[in-house]
Coordinates of C-alpha atoms and ligand atoms in Angstrom, one line a residue:
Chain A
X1 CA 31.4 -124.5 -13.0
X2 CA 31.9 -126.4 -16.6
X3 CA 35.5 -125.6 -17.5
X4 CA 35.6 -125.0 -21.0
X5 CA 37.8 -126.0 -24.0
X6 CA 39.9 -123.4 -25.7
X7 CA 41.8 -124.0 -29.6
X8 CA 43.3 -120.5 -30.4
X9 CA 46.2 -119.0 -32.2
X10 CA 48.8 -116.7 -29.9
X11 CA 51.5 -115.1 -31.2
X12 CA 51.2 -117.3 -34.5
X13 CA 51.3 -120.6 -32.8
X14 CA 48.3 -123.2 -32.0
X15 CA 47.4 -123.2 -28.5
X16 CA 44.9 -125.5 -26.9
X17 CA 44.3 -124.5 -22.9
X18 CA 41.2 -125.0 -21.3
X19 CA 40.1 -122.0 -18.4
X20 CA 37.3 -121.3 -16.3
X21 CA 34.3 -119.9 -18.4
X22 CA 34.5 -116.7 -16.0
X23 CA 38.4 -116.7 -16.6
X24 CA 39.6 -113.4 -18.7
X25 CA 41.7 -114.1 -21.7
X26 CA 44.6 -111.9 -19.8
X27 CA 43.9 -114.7 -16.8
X28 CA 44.4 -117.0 -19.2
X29 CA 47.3 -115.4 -21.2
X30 CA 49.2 -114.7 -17.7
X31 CA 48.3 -117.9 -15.3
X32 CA 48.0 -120.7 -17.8
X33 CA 50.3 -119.8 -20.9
X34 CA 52.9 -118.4 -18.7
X35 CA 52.8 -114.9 -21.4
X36 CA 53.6 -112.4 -18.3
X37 CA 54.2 -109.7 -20.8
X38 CA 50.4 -108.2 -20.1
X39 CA 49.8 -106.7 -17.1
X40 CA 46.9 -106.1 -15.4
X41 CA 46.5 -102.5 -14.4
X42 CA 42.9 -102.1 -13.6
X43 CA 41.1 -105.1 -14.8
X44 CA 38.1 -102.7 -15.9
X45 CA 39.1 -101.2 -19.6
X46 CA 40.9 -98.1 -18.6
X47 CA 44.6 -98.2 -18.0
X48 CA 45.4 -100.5 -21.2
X49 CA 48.3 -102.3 -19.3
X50 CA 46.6 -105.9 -20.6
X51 CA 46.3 -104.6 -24.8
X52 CA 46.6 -107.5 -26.9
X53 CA 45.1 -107.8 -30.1
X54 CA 42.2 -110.5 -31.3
X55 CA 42.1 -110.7 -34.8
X56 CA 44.4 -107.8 -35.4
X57 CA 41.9 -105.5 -33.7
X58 CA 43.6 -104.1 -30.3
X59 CA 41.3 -104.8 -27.1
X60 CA 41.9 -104.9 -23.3
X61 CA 42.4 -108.6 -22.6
X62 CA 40.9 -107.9 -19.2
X63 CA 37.6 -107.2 -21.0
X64 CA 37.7 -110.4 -23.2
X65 CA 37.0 -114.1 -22.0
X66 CA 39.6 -116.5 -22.5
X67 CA 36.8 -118.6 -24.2
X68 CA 36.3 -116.1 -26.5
X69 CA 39.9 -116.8 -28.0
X70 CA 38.3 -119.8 -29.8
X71 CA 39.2 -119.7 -33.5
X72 CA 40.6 -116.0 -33.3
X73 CA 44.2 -115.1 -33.8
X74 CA 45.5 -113.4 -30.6
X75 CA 48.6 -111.4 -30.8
X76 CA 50.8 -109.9 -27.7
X77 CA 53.5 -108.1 -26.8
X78 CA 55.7 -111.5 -26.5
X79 CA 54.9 -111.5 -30.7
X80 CA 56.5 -108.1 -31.1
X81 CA 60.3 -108.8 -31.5
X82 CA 61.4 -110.9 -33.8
X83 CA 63.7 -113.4 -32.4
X84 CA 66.4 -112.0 -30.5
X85 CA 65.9 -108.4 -32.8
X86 CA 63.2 -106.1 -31.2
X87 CA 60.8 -104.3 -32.7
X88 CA 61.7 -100.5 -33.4
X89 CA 59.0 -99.6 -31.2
X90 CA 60.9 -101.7 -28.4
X91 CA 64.0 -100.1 -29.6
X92 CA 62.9 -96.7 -29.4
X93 CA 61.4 -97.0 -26.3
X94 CA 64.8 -98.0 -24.5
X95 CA 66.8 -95.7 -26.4
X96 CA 64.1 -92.5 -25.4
X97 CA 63.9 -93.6 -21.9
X98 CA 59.7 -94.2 -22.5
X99 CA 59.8 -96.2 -19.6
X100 CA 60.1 -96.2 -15.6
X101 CA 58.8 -98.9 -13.5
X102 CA 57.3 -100.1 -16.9
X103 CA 54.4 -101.6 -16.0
X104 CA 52.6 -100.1 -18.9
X105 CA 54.9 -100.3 -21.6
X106 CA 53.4 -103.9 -22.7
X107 CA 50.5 -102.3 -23.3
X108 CA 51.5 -99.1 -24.8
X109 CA 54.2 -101.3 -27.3
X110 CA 51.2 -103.4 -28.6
X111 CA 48.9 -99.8 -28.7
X112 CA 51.7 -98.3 -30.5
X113 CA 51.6 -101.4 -33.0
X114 CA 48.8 -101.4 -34.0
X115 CA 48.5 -97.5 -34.6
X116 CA 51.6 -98.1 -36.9
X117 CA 49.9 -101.2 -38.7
X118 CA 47.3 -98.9 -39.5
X119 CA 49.2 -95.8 -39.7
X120 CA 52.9 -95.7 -40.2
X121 CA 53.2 -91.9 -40.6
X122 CA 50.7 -90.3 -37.4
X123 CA 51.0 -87.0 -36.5
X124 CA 51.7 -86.1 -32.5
X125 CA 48.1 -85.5 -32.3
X126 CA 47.2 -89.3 -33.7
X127 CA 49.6 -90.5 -31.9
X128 CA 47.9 -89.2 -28.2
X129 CA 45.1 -89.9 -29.7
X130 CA 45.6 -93.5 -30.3
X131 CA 47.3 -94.0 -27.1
X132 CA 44.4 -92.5 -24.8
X133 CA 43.6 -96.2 -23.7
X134 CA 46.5 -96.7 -22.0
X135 CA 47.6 -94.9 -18.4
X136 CA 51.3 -93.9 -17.3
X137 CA 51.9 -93.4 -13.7
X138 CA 55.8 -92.9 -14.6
X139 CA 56.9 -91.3 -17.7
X140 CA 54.3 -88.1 -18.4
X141 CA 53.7 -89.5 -21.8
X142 CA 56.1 -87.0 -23.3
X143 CA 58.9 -89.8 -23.8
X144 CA 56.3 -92.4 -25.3
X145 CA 55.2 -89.8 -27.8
X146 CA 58.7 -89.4 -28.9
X147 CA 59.7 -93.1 -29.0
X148 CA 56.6 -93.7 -31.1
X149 CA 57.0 -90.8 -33.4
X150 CA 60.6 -92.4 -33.9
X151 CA 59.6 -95.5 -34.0
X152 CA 57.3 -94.6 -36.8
X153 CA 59.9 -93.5 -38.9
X154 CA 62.0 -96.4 -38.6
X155 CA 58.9 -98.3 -39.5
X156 CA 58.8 -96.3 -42.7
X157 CA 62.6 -96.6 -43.0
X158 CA 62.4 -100.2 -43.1
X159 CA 59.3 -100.3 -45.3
X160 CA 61.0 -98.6 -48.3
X161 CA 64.0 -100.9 -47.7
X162 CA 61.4 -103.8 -48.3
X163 CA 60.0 -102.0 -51.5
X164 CA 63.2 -101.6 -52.9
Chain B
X1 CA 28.8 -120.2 -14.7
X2 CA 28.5 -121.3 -18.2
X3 CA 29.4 -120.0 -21.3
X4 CA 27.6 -120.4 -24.7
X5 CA 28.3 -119.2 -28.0
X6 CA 25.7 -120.2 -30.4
X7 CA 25.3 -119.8 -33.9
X8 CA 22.1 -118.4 -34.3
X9 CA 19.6 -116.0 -32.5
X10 CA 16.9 -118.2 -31.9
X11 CA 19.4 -120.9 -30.1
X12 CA 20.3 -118.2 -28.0
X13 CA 17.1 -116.9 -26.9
X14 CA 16.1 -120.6 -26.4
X15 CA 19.1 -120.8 -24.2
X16 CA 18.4 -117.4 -22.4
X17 CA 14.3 -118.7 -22.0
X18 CA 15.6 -122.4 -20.6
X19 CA 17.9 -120.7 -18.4
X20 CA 18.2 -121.7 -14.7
X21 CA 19.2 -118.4 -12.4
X22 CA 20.7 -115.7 -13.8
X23 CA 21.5 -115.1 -17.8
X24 CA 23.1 -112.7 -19.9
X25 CA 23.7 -111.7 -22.7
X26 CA 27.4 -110.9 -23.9
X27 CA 28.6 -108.8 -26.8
X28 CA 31.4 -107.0 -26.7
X29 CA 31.9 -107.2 -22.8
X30 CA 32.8 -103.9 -22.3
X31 CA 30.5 -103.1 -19.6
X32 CA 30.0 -106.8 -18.8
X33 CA 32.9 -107.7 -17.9
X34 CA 33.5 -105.3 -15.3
X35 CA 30.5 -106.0 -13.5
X36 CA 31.4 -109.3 -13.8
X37 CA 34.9 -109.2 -12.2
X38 CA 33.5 -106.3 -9.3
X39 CA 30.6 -109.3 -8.4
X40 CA 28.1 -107.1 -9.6
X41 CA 26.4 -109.4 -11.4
X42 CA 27.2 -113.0 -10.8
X43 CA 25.3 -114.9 -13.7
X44 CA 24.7 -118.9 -14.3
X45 CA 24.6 -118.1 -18.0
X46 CA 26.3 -116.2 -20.5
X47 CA 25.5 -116.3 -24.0
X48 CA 27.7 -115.1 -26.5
X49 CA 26.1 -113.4 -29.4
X50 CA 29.0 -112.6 -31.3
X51 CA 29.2 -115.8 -33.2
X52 CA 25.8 -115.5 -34.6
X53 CA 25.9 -114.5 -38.4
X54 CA 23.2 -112.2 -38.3
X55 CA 24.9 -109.8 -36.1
X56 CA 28.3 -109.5 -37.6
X57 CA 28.4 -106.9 -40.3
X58 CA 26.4 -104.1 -41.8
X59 CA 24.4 -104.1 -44.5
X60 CA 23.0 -101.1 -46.4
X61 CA 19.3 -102.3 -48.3
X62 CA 16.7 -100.1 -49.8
X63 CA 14.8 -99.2 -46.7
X64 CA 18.5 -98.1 -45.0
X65 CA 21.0 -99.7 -42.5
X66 CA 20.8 -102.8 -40.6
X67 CA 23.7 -102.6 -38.1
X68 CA 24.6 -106.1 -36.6
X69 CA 24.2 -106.2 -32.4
X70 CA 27.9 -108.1 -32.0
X71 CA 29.1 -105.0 -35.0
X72 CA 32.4 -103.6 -32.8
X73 CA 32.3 -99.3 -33.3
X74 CA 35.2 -99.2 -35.2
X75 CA 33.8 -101.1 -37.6
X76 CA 30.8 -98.6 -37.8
X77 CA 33.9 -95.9 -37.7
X78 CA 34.8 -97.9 -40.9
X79 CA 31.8 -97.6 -43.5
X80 CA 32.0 -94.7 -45.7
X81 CA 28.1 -95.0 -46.7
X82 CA 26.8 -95.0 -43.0
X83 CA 29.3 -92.0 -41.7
X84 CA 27.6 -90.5 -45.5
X85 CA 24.0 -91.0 -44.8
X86 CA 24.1 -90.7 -41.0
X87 CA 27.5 -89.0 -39.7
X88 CA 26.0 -87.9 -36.1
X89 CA 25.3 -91.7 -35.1
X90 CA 28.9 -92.8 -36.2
X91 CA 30.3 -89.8 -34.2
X92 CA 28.5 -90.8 -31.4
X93 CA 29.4 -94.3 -31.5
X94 CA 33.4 -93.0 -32.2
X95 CA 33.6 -91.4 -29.2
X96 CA 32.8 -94.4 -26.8
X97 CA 36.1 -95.4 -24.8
X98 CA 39.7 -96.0 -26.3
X99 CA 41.0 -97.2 -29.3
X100 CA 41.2 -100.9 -27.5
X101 CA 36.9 -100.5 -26.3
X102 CA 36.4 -99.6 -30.0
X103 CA 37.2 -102.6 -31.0
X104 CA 34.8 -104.7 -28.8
X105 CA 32.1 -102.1 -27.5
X106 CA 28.5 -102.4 -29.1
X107 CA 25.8 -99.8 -30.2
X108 CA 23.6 -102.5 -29.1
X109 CA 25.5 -103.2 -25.9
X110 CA 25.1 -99.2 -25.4
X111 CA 21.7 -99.5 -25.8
X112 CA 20.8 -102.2 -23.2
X113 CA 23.1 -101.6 -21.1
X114 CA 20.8 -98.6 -20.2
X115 CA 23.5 -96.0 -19.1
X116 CA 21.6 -92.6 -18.7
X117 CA 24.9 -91.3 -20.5
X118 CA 25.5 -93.8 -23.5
X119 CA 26.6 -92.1 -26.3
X120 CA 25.1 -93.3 -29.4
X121 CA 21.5 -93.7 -27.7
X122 CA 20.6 -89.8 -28.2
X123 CA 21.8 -89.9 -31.6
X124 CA 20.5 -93.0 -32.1
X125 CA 16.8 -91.4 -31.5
X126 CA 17.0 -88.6 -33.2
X127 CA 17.9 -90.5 -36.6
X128 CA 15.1 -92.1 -35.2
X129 CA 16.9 -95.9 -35.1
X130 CA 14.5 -99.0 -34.3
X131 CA 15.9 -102.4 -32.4
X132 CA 15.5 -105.3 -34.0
X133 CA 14.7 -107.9 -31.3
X134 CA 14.3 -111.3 -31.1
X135 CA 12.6 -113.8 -28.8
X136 CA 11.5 -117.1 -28.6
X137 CA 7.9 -115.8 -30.0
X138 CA 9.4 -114.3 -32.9
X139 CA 10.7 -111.1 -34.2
X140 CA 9.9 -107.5 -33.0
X141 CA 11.2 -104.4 -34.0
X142 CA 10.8 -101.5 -31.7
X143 CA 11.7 -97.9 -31.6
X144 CA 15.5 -97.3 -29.4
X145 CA 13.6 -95.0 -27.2
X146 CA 11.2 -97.9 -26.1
X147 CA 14.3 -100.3 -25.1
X148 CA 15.4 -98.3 -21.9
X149 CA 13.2 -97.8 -19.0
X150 CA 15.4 -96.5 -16.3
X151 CA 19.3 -96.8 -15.2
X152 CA 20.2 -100.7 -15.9
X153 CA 16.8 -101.5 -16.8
X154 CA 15.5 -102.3 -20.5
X155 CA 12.2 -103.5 -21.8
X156 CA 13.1 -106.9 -23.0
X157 CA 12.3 -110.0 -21.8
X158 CA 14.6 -112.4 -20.9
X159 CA 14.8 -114.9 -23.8
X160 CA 15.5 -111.1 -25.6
X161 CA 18.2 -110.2 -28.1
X162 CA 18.9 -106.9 -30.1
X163 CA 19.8 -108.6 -33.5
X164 CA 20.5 -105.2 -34.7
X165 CA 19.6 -101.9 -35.1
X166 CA 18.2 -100.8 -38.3
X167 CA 18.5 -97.1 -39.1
X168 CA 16.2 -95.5 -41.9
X169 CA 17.5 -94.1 -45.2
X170 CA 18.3 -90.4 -44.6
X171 CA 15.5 -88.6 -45.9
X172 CA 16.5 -85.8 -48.1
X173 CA 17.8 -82.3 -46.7
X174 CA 18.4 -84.4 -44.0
X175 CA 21.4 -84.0 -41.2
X176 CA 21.8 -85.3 -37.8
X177 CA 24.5 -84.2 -35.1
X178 CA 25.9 -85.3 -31.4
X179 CA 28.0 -83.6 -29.2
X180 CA 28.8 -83.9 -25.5
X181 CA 30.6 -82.8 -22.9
X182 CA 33.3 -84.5 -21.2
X183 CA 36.0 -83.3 -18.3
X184 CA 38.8 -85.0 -20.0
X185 CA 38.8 -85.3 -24.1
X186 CA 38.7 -88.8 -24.6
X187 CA 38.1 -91.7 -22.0
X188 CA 35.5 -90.2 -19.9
X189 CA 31.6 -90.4 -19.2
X190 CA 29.1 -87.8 -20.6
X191 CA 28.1 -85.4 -18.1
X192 CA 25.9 -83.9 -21.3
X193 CA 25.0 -85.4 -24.6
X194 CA 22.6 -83.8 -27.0
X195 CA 21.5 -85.8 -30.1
X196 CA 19.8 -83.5 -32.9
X197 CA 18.3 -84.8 -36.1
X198 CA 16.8 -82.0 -38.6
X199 CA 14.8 -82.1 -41.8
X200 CA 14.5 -78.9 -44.2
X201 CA 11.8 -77.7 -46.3
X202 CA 12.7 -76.6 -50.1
X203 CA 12.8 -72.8 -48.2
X204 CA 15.8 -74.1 -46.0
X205 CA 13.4 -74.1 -42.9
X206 CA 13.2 -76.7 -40.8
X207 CA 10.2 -78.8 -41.0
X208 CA 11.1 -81.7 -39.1
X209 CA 13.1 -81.9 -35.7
X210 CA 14.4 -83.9 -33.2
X211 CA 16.3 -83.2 -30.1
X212 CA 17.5 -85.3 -27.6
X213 CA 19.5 -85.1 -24.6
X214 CA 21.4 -87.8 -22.8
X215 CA 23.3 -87.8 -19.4
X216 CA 20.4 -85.8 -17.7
X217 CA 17.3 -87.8 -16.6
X218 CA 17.3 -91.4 -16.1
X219 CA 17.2 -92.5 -19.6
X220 CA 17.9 -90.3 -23.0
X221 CA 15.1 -87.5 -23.5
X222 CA 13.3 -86.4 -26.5
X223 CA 12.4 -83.1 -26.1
X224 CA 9.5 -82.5 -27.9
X225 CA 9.4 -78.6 -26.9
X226 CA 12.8 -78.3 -28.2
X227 CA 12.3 -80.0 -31.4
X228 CA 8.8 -77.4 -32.2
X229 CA 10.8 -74.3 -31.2
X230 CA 13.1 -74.6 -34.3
X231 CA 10.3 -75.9 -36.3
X232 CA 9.3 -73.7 -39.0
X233 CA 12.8 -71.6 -38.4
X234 CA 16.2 -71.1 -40.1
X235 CA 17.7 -71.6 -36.5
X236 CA 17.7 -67.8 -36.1
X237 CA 19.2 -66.8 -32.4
X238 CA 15.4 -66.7 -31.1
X239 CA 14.3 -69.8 -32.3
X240 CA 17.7 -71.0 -31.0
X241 CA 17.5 -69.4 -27.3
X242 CA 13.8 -71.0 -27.6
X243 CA 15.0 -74.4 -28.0
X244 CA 18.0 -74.3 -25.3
X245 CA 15.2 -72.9 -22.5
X246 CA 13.7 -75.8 -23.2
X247 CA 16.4 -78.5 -23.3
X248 CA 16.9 -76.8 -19.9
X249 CA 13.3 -77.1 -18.5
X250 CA 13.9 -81.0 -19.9
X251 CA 16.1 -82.1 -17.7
X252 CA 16.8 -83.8 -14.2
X253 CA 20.1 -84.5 -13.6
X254 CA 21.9 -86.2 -11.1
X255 CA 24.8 -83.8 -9.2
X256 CA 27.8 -85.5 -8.8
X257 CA 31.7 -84.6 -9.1
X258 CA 31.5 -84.7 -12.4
X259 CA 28.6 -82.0 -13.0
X260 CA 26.2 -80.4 -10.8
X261 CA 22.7 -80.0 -11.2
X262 CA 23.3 -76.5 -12.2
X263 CA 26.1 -77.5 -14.7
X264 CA 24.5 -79.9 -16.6
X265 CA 21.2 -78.0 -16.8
X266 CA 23.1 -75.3 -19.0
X267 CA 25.4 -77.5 -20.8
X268 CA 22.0 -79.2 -22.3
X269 CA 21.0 -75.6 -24.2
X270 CA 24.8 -75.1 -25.1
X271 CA 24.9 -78.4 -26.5
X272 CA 22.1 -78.6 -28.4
X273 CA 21.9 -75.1 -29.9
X274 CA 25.8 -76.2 -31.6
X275 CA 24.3 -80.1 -32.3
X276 CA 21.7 -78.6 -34.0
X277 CA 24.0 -75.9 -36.1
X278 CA 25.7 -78.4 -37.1
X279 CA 22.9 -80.6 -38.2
X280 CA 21.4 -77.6 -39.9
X281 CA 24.5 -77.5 -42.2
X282 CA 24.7 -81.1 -43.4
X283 CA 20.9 -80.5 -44.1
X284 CA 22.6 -78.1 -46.4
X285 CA 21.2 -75.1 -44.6
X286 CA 23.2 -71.8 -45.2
Ligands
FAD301 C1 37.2 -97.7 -20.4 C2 35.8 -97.6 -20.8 C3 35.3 -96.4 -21.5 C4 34.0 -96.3 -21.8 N1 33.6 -95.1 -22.4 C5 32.3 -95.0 -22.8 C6 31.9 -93.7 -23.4 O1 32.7 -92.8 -23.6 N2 30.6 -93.6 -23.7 C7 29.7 -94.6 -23.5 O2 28.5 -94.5 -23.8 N3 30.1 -95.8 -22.9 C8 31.3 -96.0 -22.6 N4 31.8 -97.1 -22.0 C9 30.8 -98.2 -21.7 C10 30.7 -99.3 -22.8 O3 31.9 -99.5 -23.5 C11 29.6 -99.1 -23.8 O4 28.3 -99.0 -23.1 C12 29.5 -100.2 -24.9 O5 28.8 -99.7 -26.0 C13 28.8 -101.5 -24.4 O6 28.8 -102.4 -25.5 P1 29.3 -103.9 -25.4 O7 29.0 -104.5 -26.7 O8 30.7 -103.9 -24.8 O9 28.2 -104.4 -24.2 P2 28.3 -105.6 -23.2 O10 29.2 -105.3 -22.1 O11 28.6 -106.9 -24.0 O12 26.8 -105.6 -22.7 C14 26.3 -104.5 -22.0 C15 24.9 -104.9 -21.5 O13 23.9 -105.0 -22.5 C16 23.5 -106.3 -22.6 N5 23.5 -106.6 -24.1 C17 24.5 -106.4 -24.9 N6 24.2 -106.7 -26.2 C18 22.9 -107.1 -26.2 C19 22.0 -107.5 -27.2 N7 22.3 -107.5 -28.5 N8 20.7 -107.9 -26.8 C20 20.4 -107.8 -25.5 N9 21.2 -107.4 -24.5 C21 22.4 -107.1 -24.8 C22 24.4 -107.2 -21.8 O14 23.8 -108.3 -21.3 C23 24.9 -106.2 -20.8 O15 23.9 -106.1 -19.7 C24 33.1 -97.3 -21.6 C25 33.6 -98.5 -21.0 C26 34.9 -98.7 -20.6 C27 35.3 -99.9 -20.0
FES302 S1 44.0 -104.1 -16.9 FE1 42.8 -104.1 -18.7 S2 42.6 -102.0 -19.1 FE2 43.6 -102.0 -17.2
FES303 S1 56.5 -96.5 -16.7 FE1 55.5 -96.8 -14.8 S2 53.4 -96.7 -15.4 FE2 54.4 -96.2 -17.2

């Protein structure tokens, strides 16, 4: 097997690894950059436990090569806070108890993101909608909805703080 | 295994032709990764298409839409002019997997990954869609329904690619329509797609049908029987009950826990009666 050589952006930084060409990019993500936030669920594009997003554009990392990373900008759920000051989506989540074991809550967080990039004011409907791809064992969904929902108007919030 | 992600189509068929053991070709992964991790599949070669130029955006000319193989389906989700001209083949494409497949999965990858029950095939038909393939001979363009032959089987050769799929421009008092039927509303396989693409006379009959149904044979059906009973009709209820016996008489399904035999027989009627109302309507039928 010819290993193969990997120059990608994670999380804003340059990152050079090289990975096994039949390596996925959350192999890669977990067991050679040490980013343990995404977790493999099912490793077959249905629980959404591994979302990440390539490009801006939210995928299942399990479904996605590492060497497919070349050149593309990869972003995770380790990018989401902001130093020590989490993202409102991380905030709301502790605050509305969205979470149990939390084994899915990477996933949902960088879901939820990039439903918010796109749309900062969803309705509940969008909002299930948007989150199909990704499975709960735990919560029932109802607390993730809610988080997100308040999450989405602190997103707003803070926008026309930024505007002003 | 190695992995190759070259620049243009005919370095990647050369690479699929020269190819010791096993190659593949790999757009958005969606289906082949899985196989890949399950040992399904366990290839020396997998080429990459999606850095090839060709296949990485739409284009709208004259003669209609070219639709790029490596084109991810929210990007198809994304043009106006195609969801316009040709709003039953971006449905269909829509409702493949989650948000996160969106943004990888393929019309193309649909397509040859011969699933009885890909979505955008049937619709794809009925607009009546053509492949644009390429192979180490040369170009060929072929019509969608000549690409599958059975479950997991396709008609190209193996130094093959789908560079994209070209669909024509709509014809006027044109509309085209998919529905199917799921368990569960979103994430889920088709037990029953119907694909219906309808063309109407200045009298607001129908003059030119097609109807297709996905999920209950071994590859997508056009049902030619189907199409002729609504021919020449404003989709009255007896030109309608015409068509749905036979969409019925069509299909051979599989049973399994998902649908049985029965089910999916009467789902295909139910299904394409409402695909073709709706198709009917953005014809600009009354
Ligand atoms: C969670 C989940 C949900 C899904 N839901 C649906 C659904 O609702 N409906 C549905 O129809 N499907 C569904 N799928 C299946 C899959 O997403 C689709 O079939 C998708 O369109 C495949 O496209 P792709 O680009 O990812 O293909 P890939 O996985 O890259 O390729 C699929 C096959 O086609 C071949 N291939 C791909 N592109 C080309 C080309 N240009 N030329 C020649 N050969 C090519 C590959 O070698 C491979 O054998 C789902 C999959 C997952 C994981
Ligand atoms: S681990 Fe990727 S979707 Fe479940
Ligand atoms: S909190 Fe346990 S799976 Fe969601």
């Amino acid at each position: 097997m010819s290993a193969v050589q990997v120059s990608t952006t994670v999380n804003g930084d340059a990152i050079d690894f090289v990975c096994q060409p039949t390596e996925t990019l959350l192999d890669v993500l977990r067991n050679r950059l040490g980013l343990i936030g995404s977790k493999e669920g099912c490793g077959t594009g249905d629980c959404g436990a591994c979302s990440v997003t390539v490009d801006g554009q939210l995928v299942c990392s399990c479904l996605v090569l590492g060497a497919e990373a070349e050149g593309r900008k990869i972003g995770t759920v380790e990018g989401l806070a902001d130093g020590d000051k989490l993202h409102p989506l991380q905030k709301q989540f502790i605050d509305n108890a969205a979470l149990q074991c939390g084994v899915c809550t990477p996933g949902f967080l960088v879901a939820a993101k990039a439903l918010l990039d796109r749309n900062p004011n969803p309705t509940e409907q969008e909002i299930r909608y948007a989150l199909a791809g990704n499975l709960c064992r735990c919560t029932g969904y109802d607390k993730i909805v809610r988080a997100v929902n308040a999450a989405a108007r602190d997103v707003r919030k803070q926008q026309a703080r930024k505007k002003r | 295994m190695r992995y190759e992600a070259p620049s243009t189509t005919r370095e990647a068929s050369a690479l699929l032709a020269n190819a010791k053991g096993k190659a593949v070709v790999l757009a958005g992964g969606t289906d082949l990764l899985a196989r890949l991790k399950s040992g399904d599949i366990e290839p020396d070669l997998v080429v990459d298409i999606k850095r090839i130029d060709t296949t990485q955006s739409i284009k709208r000319m004259a003669s209609g839409f070219r639709i790029g193989a490596s084109v991810p389906c929210v990007e198809i989700g994304r043009s106006a002019a195609l969801k316009r001209a040709w709003p039953g083949v971006v449905e269909a494409a829509q409702l493949i997997g989650s948000d996160q497949i969106q943004g990888r999965c393929t019309i193309a990858g649909n397509l040859c990954n011969a699933s009885p029950a890909a979505d955008s095939v049937p619709a794809l038909i009925a607009a009546g869609a053509k492949a644009s393939v390429v192979g180490t001979a040369g170009r060929r363009t072929v019509a969608v329904e000549k690409i599958t032959t059975g479950p997991g089987k396709t008609s190209l050769g193996k130094d093959e690619i789908v560079e994209s799929i070209n669909l024509p421009k709509r014809p006027p008092r044109t509309g085209d329509a998919y529905l199917r039927f799921t368990p569960r509303t979103e994430m889920d396989i088709a037990v029953v797609g119907a694909g219906v693409c309808l063309t109407l006379n200045g009298k607001g009959e129908v003059s030119k049908a097609r109807v297709v149904l996905g999920a209950v044979a071994p590859t997508a059906v056009i049902v030619a029987d189907a199409a002729n009973a609504i021919i020449g009709s404003r989709l009255e209820d007896s030109a309608l009950a015409e068509m749905a016996a036979a969409c019925e008489a069509a299909c051979n399904p599989i049973d399994d826990m998902r649908g049985t035999i029965e089910f999916r027989t009467d789902v295909s009627g139910v299904l394409a009666k409402r695909a073709a109302k709706i198709a009917y309507q953005r014809a600009g039928g009354k």
